[in-house]
PDB file of C-alpha atoms in Angstrom:
ATOM      1  CA  MET Z   3      -9.709 -20.726  24.504  1.00  0.00           C
ATOM      2  CA  LEU Z   4     -11.629 -17.967  22.723  1.00  0.00           C
ATOM      3  CA  ARG Z   5      -8.559 -15.742  22.760  1.00  0.00           C
ATOM      4  CA  LYS Z   6      -6.441 -18.504  21.222  1.00  0.00           C
ATOM      5  CA  PHE Z   7      -9.081 -19.076  18.543  1.00  0.00           C
ATOM      6  CA  THR Z   8      -9.182 -15.344  17.768  1.00  0.00           C
ATOM      7  CA  LEU Z   9      -5.393 -15.154  17.556  1.00  0.00           C
ATOM      8  CA  GLY Z  10      -5.398 -18.237  15.343  1.00  0.00           C
ATOM      9  CA  CYS Z  11      -7.909 -16.666  12.951  1.00  0.00           C
ATOM     10  CA  ALA Z  12      -5.860 -13.473  12.865  1.00  0.00           C
ATOM     11  CA  ALA Z  13      -2.695 -15.448  12.072  1.00  0.00           C
ATOM     12  CA  VAL Z  14      -4.444 -17.356   9.288  1.00  0.00           C
ATOM     13  CA  GLY Z  15      -5.801 -14.099   7.859  1.00  0.00           C
ATOM     14  CA  LEU Z  16      -2.356 -12.505   7.966  1.00  0.00           C
ATOM     15  CA  ALA Z  17      -0.770 -15.532   6.282  1.00  0.00           C
ATOM     16  CA  ALA Z  18      -3.434 -15.494   3.574  1.00  0.00           C
ATOM     17  CA  MET Z  19      -2.858 -11.779   3.019  1.00  0.00           C
ATOM     18  CA  VAL Z  20       0.897 -12.300   2.672  1.00  0.00           C
ATOM     19  CA  LEU Z  21       0.318 -15.057   0.111  1.00  0.00           C
ATOM     20  CA  LEU Z  22      -2.050 -12.829  -1.852  1.00  0.00           C
ATOM     21  CA  LEU Z  23       0.476  -9.984  -1.874  1.00  0.00           C
ATOM     22  CA  LEU Z  24       3.198 -12.363  -3.079  1.00  0.00           C
ATOM     23  CA  PHE Z  25       0.910 -13.574  -5.852  1.00  0.00           C
ATOM     24  CA  ALA Z  26       0.050  -9.983  -6.772  1.00  0.00           C
ATOM     25  CA  ALA Z  27       3.773  -9.180  -6.861  1.00  0.00           C
ATOM     26  CA  PHE Z  28       4.311 -12.086  -9.260  1.00  0.00           C
ATOM     27  CA  MET Z  29       1.421 -10.937 -11.465  1.00  0.00           C
ATOM     28  CA  GLN Z  30       2.743  -7.393 -11.632  1.00  0.00           C
ATOM     29  CA  LEU Z  31       6.500  -8.001 -11.748  1.00  0.00           C
ATOM     30  CA  TYR Z  32       6.923 -11.069 -13.968  1.00  0.00           C
ATOM     31  CA  LEU Z  33       8.448 -10.003 -17.312  1.00  0.00           C
ATOM     32  CA  LEU Z  34       7.758  -6.424 -16.272  1.00  0.00           C
ATOM     33  CA  ASN Z  35      10.211  -4.918 -18.743  1.00  0.00           C
ATOM     34  CA  SER Z  36       8.784  -6.846 -21.696  1.00  0.00           C
ATOM     35  CA  TYR Z  37       5.029  -6.768 -21.211  1.00  0.00           C
ATOM     36  CA  PRO Z  38       3.451  -4.463 -22.146  1.00  0.00           C
ATOM     37  CA  PRO Z  39       6.183  -3.441 -24.597  1.00  0.00           C
ATOM     38  CA  GLY Z  40       7.459   0.108 -24.521  1.00  0.00           C
ATOM     39  CA  LEU Z  41       5.785   2.928 -22.624  1.00  0.00           C
ATOM     40  CA  ASP Z  42       2.427   4.599 -22.899  1.00  0.00           C
ATOM     41  CA  PRO Z  43       2.818   8.216 -24.161  1.00  0.00           C
ATOM     42  CA  ASP Z  44       1.583   9.569 -20.831  1.00  0.00           C
ATOM     43  CA  ALA Z  45       4.007   7.340 -18.916  1.00  0.00           C
ATOM     44  CA  ALA Z  46       6.850   8.571 -21.133  1.00  0.00           C
ATOM     45  CA  ALA Z  47       5.856  12.162 -20.308  1.00  0.00           C
ATOM     46  CA  TYR Z  48       5.961  11.322 -16.600  1.00  0.00           C
ATOM     47  CA  GLY Z  49       9.435   9.921 -17.136  1.00  0.00           C
ATOM     48  CA  LEU Z  50      10.583  13.188 -18.688  1.00  0.00           C
ATOM     49  CA  ASN Z  51       9.070  15.113 -15.776  1.00  0.00           C
ATOM     50  CA  ALA Z  52      10.884  12.806 -13.352  1.00  0.00           C
ATOM     51  CA  LEU Z  53      14.206  13.851 -14.862  1.00  0.00           C
ATOM     52  CA  LYS Z  54      13.663  17.536 -14.060  1.00  0.00           C
ATOM     53  CA  PRO Z  55      14.378  17.294 -10.297  1.00  0.00           C
ATOM     54  CA  LEU Z  56      17.471  15.193 -11.004  1.00  0.00           C
ATOM     55  CA  ARG Z  57      18.986  17.180 -13.852  1.00  0.00           C
ATOM     56  CA  TYR Z  58      17.762  20.731 -13.261  1.00  0.00           C
ATOM     57  CA  GLY Z  59      16.827  20.831  -9.573  1.00  0.00           C
ATOM     58  CA  PHE Z  60      13.235  21.717 -10.549  1.00  0.00           C
ATOM     59  CA  LEU Z  61      11.179  21.013  -7.397  1.00  0.00           C
ATOM     60  CA  PRO Z  62       7.598  22.281  -7.793  1.00  0.00           C
ATOM     61  CA  PHE Z  63       5.014  21.834  -5.064  1.00  0.00           C
ATOM     62  CA  TYR Z  64       2.456  21.234  -7.824  1.00  0.00           C
ATOM     63  CA  ASP Z  65       3.286  19.828 -11.235  1.00  0.00           C
ATOM     64  CA  TYR Z  66       0.776  20.832 -13.890  1.00  0.00           C
ATOM     65  CA  ASN Z  67       2.567  19.114 -16.746  1.00  0.00           C
ATOM     66  CA  ASN Z  68       0.605  16.540 -18.704  1.00  0.00           C
ATOM     67  CA  GLY Z  69      -2.625  17.409 -16.925  1.00  0.00           C
ATOM     68  CA  SER Z  70      -1.442  16.309 -13.477  1.00  0.00           C
ATOM     69  CA  ALA Z  71      -1.337  18.553 -10.433  1.00  0.00           C
ATOM     70  CA  GLU Z  72       0.025  16.200  -7.785  1.00  0.00           C
ATOM     71  CA  PRO Z  73       3.808  15.692  -7.673  1.00  0.00           C
ATOM     72  CA  MET Z  74       3.867  12.460  -5.646  1.00  0.00           C
ATOM     73  CA  PHE Z  75       4.334  10.127  -8.597  1.00  0.00           C
ATOM     74  CA  ILE Z  76       6.840  12.472 -10.260  1.00  0.00           C
ATOM     75  CA  TYR Z  77       9.083  12.673  -7.200  1.00  0.00           C
ATOM     76  CA  SER Z  78       8.738   8.941  -6.570  1.00  0.00           C
ATOM     77  CA  ALA Z  79       9.659   8.350 -10.197  1.00  0.00           C
ATOM     78  CA  SER Z  80      12.714  10.578  -9.710  1.00  0.00           C
ATOM     79  CA  VAL Z  81      13.870   8.287  -6.907  1.00  0.00           C
ATOM     80  CA  ALA Z  82      13.247   5.209  -9.072  1.00  0.00           C
ATOM     81  CA  VAL Z  83      15.158   6.754 -11.976  1.00  0.00           C
ATOM     82  CA  PHE Z  84      18.011   7.681  -9.636  1.00  0.00           C
ATOM     83  CA  LEU Z  85      18.222   4.072  -8.407  1.00  0.00           C
ATOM     84  CA  PHE Z  86      17.628   2.179 -11.661  1.00  0.00           C
ATOM     85  CA  GLY Z  87      18.535   4.693 -14.340  1.00  0.00           C
ATOM     86  CA  PRO Z  88      16.334   6.500 -16.897  1.00  0.00           C
ATOM     87  CA  THR Z  89      14.652   3.353 -18.154  1.00  0.00           C
ATOM     88  CA  ARG Z  90      11.088   2.196 -18.672  1.00  0.00           C
ATOM     89  CA  PHE Z  91      11.756  -0.490 -16.059  1.00  0.00           C
ATOM     90  CA  ALA Z  92      12.141   2.204 -13.363  1.00  0.00           C
ATOM     91  CA  LEU Z  93       8.726   3.707 -14.140  1.00  0.00           C
ATOM     92  CA  LYS Z  94       6.982   0.352 -14.456  1.00  0.00           C
ATOM     93  CA  LEU Z  95       8.527  -0.927 -11.229  1.00  0.00           C
ATOM     94  CA  LEU Z  96       7.314   2.148  -9.358  1.00  0.00           C
ATOM     95  CA  SER Z  97       3.779   1.746 -10.676  1.00  0.00           C
ATOM     96  CA  ALA Z  98       3.773  -1.960  -9.776  1.00  0.00           C
ATOM     97  CA  PHE Z  99       5.031  -1.161  -6.279  1.00  0.00           C
ATOM     98  CA  PHE Z 100       2.203   1.291  -5.662  1.00  0.00           C
ATOM     99  CA  GLY Z 101      -0.238  -1.242  -7.084  1.00  0.00           C
ATOM    100  CA  ILE Z 102       0.862  -3.854  -4.556  1.00  0.00           C
ATOM    101  CA  ALA Z 103       0.819  -1.276  -1.753  1.00  0.00           C
ATOM    102  CA  SER Z 104      -2.743  -0.307  -2.679  1.00  0.00           C
ATOM    103  CA  LEU Z 105      -3.857  -3.909  -2.094  1.00  0.00           C
ATOM    104  CA  ALA Z 106      -2.334  -3.859   1.391  1.00  0.00           C
ATOM    105  CA  MET Z 107      -4.047  -0.531   2.094  1.00  0.00           C
ATOM    106  CA  LEU Z 108      -7.344  -1.907   0.776  1.00  0.00           C
ATOM    107  CA  TYR Z 109      -7.111  -4.786   3.248  1.00  0.00           C
ATOM    108  CA  ALA Z 110      -6.422  -2.414   6.144  1.00  0.00           C
ATOM    109  CA  SER Z 111      -9.292  -0.133   5.112  1.00  0.00           C
ATOM    110  CA  LEU Z 112     -11.864  -2.909   4.871  1.00  0.00           C
ATOM    111  CA  CYS Z 113     -10.750  -4.338   8.218  1.00  0.00           C
ATOM    112  CA  GLU Z 114     -11.268  -0.909   9.786  1.00  0.00           C
ATOM    113  CA  LEU Z 115     -14.711  -0.343   8.271  1.00  0.00           C
ATOM    114  CA  GLY Z 116     -17.698  -1.774  10.099  1.00  0.00           C
ATOM    115  CA  ARG Z 117     -15.936  -2.402  13.406  1.00  0.00           C
ATOM    116  CA  THR Z 118     -19.174  -1.832  15.315  1.00  0.00           C
ATOM    117  CA  GLU Z 119     -21.320  -3.902  12.933  1.00  0.00           C
ATOM    118  CA  PHE Z 120     -19.196  -6.948  12.088  1.00  0.00           C
ATOM    119  CA  LYS Z 121     -16.883  -9.283  13.973  1.00  0.00           C
ATOM    120  CA  ALA Z 122     -13.174  -9.138  13.226  1.00  0.00           C
ATOM    121  CA  GLU Z 123     -13.273 -12.516  11.467  1.00  0.00           C
ATOM    122  CA  THR Z 124     -16.054 -11.295   9.147  1.00  0.00           C
ATOM    123  CA  ARG Z 125     -14.201  -8.092   8.309  1.00  0.00           C
ATOM    124  CA  ARG Z 126     -10.996  -9.991   7.566  1.00  0.00           C
ATOM    125  CA  ALA Z 127     -12.866 -12.453   5.345  1.00  0.00           C
ATOM    126  CA  ILE Z 128     -14.465  -9.617   3.359  1.00  0.00           C
ATOM    127  CA  ALA Z 129     -11.124  -7.848   3.044  1.00  0.00           C
ATOM    128  CA  LEU Z 130      -9.371 -11.024   1.885  1.00  0.00           C
ATOM    129  CA  LEU Z 131     -12.048 -11.706  -0.739  1.00  0.00           C
ATOM    130  CA  ALA Z 132     -11.715  -8.169  -2.102  1.00  0.00           C
ATOM    131  CA  VAL Z 133      -7.907  -8.346  -2.204  1.00  0.00           C
ATOM    132  CA  ALA Z 134      -8.028 -11.812  -3.787  1.00  0.00           C
ATOM    133  CA  ALA Z 135     -10.344 -10.560  -6.533  1.00  0.00           C
ATOM    134  CA  LEU Z 136      -7.936  -7.730  -7.409  1.00  0.00           C
ATOM    135  CA  ALA Z 137      -4.694  -9.641  -6.868  1.00  0.00           C
ATOM    136  CA  THR Z 138      -5.724 -12.400  -9.282  1.00  0.00           C
ATOM    137  CA  SER Z 139      -7.176 -10.052 -11.903  1.00  0.00           C
ATOM    138  CA  GLN Z 140      -5.169  -9.950 -15.111  1.00  0.00           C
ATOM    139  CA  VAL Z 141      -6.712  -6.600 -16.020  1.00  0.00           C
ATOM    140  CA  VAL Z 142      -5.632  -4.996 -12.736  1.00  0.00           C
ATOM    141  CA  ALA Z 143      -2.120  -6.419 -13.026  1.00  0.00           C
ATOM    142  CA  PHE Z 144      -1.905  -5.157 -16.607  1.00  0.00           C
ATOM    143  CA  LEU Z 145      -2.955  -1.633 -15.642  1.00  0.00           C
ATOM    144  CA  PHE Z 146      -0.357  -1.403 -12.881  1.00  0.00           C
ATOM    145  CA  ARG Z 147       2.412  -2.401 -15.306  1.00  0.00           C
ATOM    146  CA  PHE Z 148       1.995   0.748 -17.411  1.00  0.00           C
ATOM    147  CA  GLY Z 149       3.970   3.181 -15.244  1.00  0.00           C
ATOM    148  CA  MET Z 150       0.988   5.497 -14.838  1.00  0.00           C
ATOM    149  CA  ARG Z 151       0.461   8.001 -12.013  1.00  0.00           C
ATOM    150  CA  PHE Z 152      -3.008   6.728 -11.041  1.00  0.00           C
ATOM    151  CA  SER Z 153      -1.237   3.958  -9.143  1.00  0.00           C
ATOM    152  CA  THR Z 154      -0.359   6.472  -6.397  1.00  0.00           C
ATOM    153  CA  SER Z 155      -3.919   7.789  -6.119  1.00  0.00           C
ATOM    154  CA  ASN Z 156      -5.215   4.313  -5.227  1.00  0.00           C
ATOM    155  CA  VAL Z 157      -2.934   4.148  -2.192  1.00  0.00           C
ATOM    156  CA  ILE Z 158      -3.939   7.656  -1.065  1.00  0.00           C
ATOM    157  CA  GLN Z 159      -7.645   6.946  -1.528  1.00  0.00           C
ATOM    158  CA  MET Z 160      -7.500   3.748   0.510  1.00  0.00           C
ATOM    159  CA  ALA Z 161      -5.497   5.540   3.206  1.00  0.00           C
ATOM    160  CA  ALA Z 162      -8.179   8.250   3.234  1.00  0.00           C
ATOM    161  CA  VAL Z 163     -10.912   5.623   3.684  1.00  0.00           C
ATOM    162  CA  TRP Z 164      -8.983   4.034   6.576  1.00  0.00           C
ATOM    163  CA  ALA Z 165      -8.345   7.432   8.202  1.00  0.00           C
ATOM    164  CA  LEU Z 166     -11.989   8.479   7.820  1.00  0.00           C
ATOM    165  CA  ALA Z 167     -13.278   5.207   9.295  1.00  0.00           C
ATOM    166  CA  ARG Z 168     -10.876   5.435  12.229  1.00  0.00           C
ATOM    167  CA  ALA Z 169     -11.705   9.080  12.889  1.00  0.00           C
ATOM    168  CA  ALA Z 170     -15.422   8.264  12.878  1.00  0.00           C
ATOM    169  CA  ARG Z 171     -14.915   5.322  15.222  1.00  0.00           C
ATOM    170  CA  THR Z 172     -12.903   7.409  17.697  1.00  0.00           C
ATOM    171  CA  GLY Z 173     -15.463  10.239  17.664  1.00  0.00           C
ATOM    172  CA  LYS Z 174     -13.452  12.843  15.759  1.00  0.00           C
ATOM    173  CA  ARG Z 175     -15.314  15.402  13.673  1.00  0.00           C
ATOM    174  CA  ILE Z 176     -12.426  16.000  11.259  1.00  0.00           C
ATOM    175  CA  VAL Z 177      -9.716  13.819   9.746  1.00  0.00           C
ATOM    176  CA  GLU Z 178      -6.254  15.065  10.622  1.00  0.00           C
ATOM    177  CA  MET Z 179      -2.820  14.246   9.235  1.00  0.00           C
ATOM    178  CA  LYS Z 180      -2.325  12.018  12.275  1.00  0.00           C
ATOM    179  CA  GLU Z 181      -4.820   9.522  10.850  1.00  0.00           C
ATOM    180  CA  PHE Z 182      -2.905   9.319   7.573  1.00  0.00           C
ATOM    181  CA  GLU Z 183       0.325   8.770   9.490  1.00  0.00           C
ATOM    182  CA  LEU Z 184      -1.362   5.948  11.400  1.00  0.00           C
ATOM    183  CA  ALA Z 185      -2.572   4.446   8.116  1.00  0.00           C
ATOM    184  CA  LYS Z 186       1.006   4.439   6.822  1.00  0.00           C
ATOM    185  CA  ASP Z 187       2.332   2.943  10.061  1.00  0.00           C
ATOM    186  CA  LYS Z 188      -0.328   0.210  10.035  1.00  0.00           C
ATOM    187  CA  ILE Z 189       0.804  -0.951   6.600  1.00  0.00           C
ATOM    188  CA  MET Z 190       4.517  -0.713   7.371  1.00  0.00           C
ATOM    189  CA  MET Z 191       4.582  -1.955  10.985  1.00  0.00           C
ATOM    190  CA  GLY Z 192       1.249  -3.680  11.654  1.00  0.00           C
ATOM    191  CA  ALA Z 193      -1.519  -2.996  14.135  1.00  0.00           C
ATOM    192  CA  GLU Z 194      -0.953  -0.586  16.999  1.00  0.00           C
ATOM    193  CA  ARG Z 195       0.069  -2.186  20.288  1.00  0.00           C
ATOM    194  CA  LYS Z 196      -1.833  -0.645  23.179  1.00  0.00           C
ATOM    195  CA  SER Z 197       0.516  -1.812  25.922  1.00  0.00           C
ATOM    196  CA  MET Z 198       4.184  -2.665  26.188  1.00  0.00           C
ATOM    197  CA  VAL Z 199       3.477  -5.044  29.099  1.00  0.00           C
ATOM    198  CA  MET Z 200       4.300  -8.594  28.010  1.00  0.00           C
ATOM    199  CA  SER Z 201       1.833 -11.385  28.631  1.00  0.00           C
ATOM    200  CA  GLU Z 202       2.913 -14.550  30.439  1.00  0.00           C
ATOM    201  CA  LYS Z 203       2.944 -16.410  27.122  1.00  0.00           C
ATOM    202  CA  GLU Z 204       5.168 -13.755  25.519  1.00  0.00           C
ATOM    203  CA  LYS Z 205       7.520 -13.885  28.514  1.00  0.00           C
ATOM    204  CA  GLN Z 206       7.706 -17.658  28.195  1.00  0.00           C
ATOM    205  CA  ASN Z 207       8.422 -17.489  24.450  1.00  0.00           C
ATOM    206  CA  THR Z 208      11.077 -14.834  25.024  1.00  0.00           C
ATOM    207  CA  ALA Z 209      12.733 -16.963  27.695  1.00  0.00           C
ATOM    208  CA  TYR Z 210      12.806 -19.967  25.339  1.00  0.00           C
ATOM    209  CA  HIS Z 211      14.280 -17.807  22.599  1.00  0.00           C
ATOM    210  CA  GLU Z 212      16.989 -16.271  24.797  1.00  0.00           C
ATOM    211  CA  ALA Z 213      17.920 -19.587  26.498  1.00  0.00           C
TER     212      ALA Z 213
END
């Protein structure tokens, strides 16, 4: 009974998170090309930098143009420009995408923090409240519609928090790249499954599905 209740709470939390992400996507994507109008000067400079790998094959490990050292947003913008053309929509869409991804990473990070102090239901509730506050914020949605590179740093910072919390919980003294890979996998594929052995309930559901 307790296990069913726990699974039910987890399912409700997951459903709520999906709804919040859909709402955040609406807030950040609706009339994206029209509001705010045009591009911020910095965003326009990032767009010009994004054209360099495509037109000139310029592939720096660090990009010091426009006061930025990290190339993640520039290369991501190059992919967006390749797919959608050299338009302001490509840059704004990329920024909005990273904004939505940062909310998912925030949820994962807060669920990982405090595992030894709080129950899973409490951690999920705190994480949902934090995501809800940001997902429904007009200011946050507005900022992520600018096509600015800080949208990528939010994702990386939340991934770093998740990796640090997990490393501390598992007794590691340093955070390795493995933790960041796990953070990415958790967002893309969900929680890690410890065993491939199917429970009786899963076997029954599979049999119903295959019948």
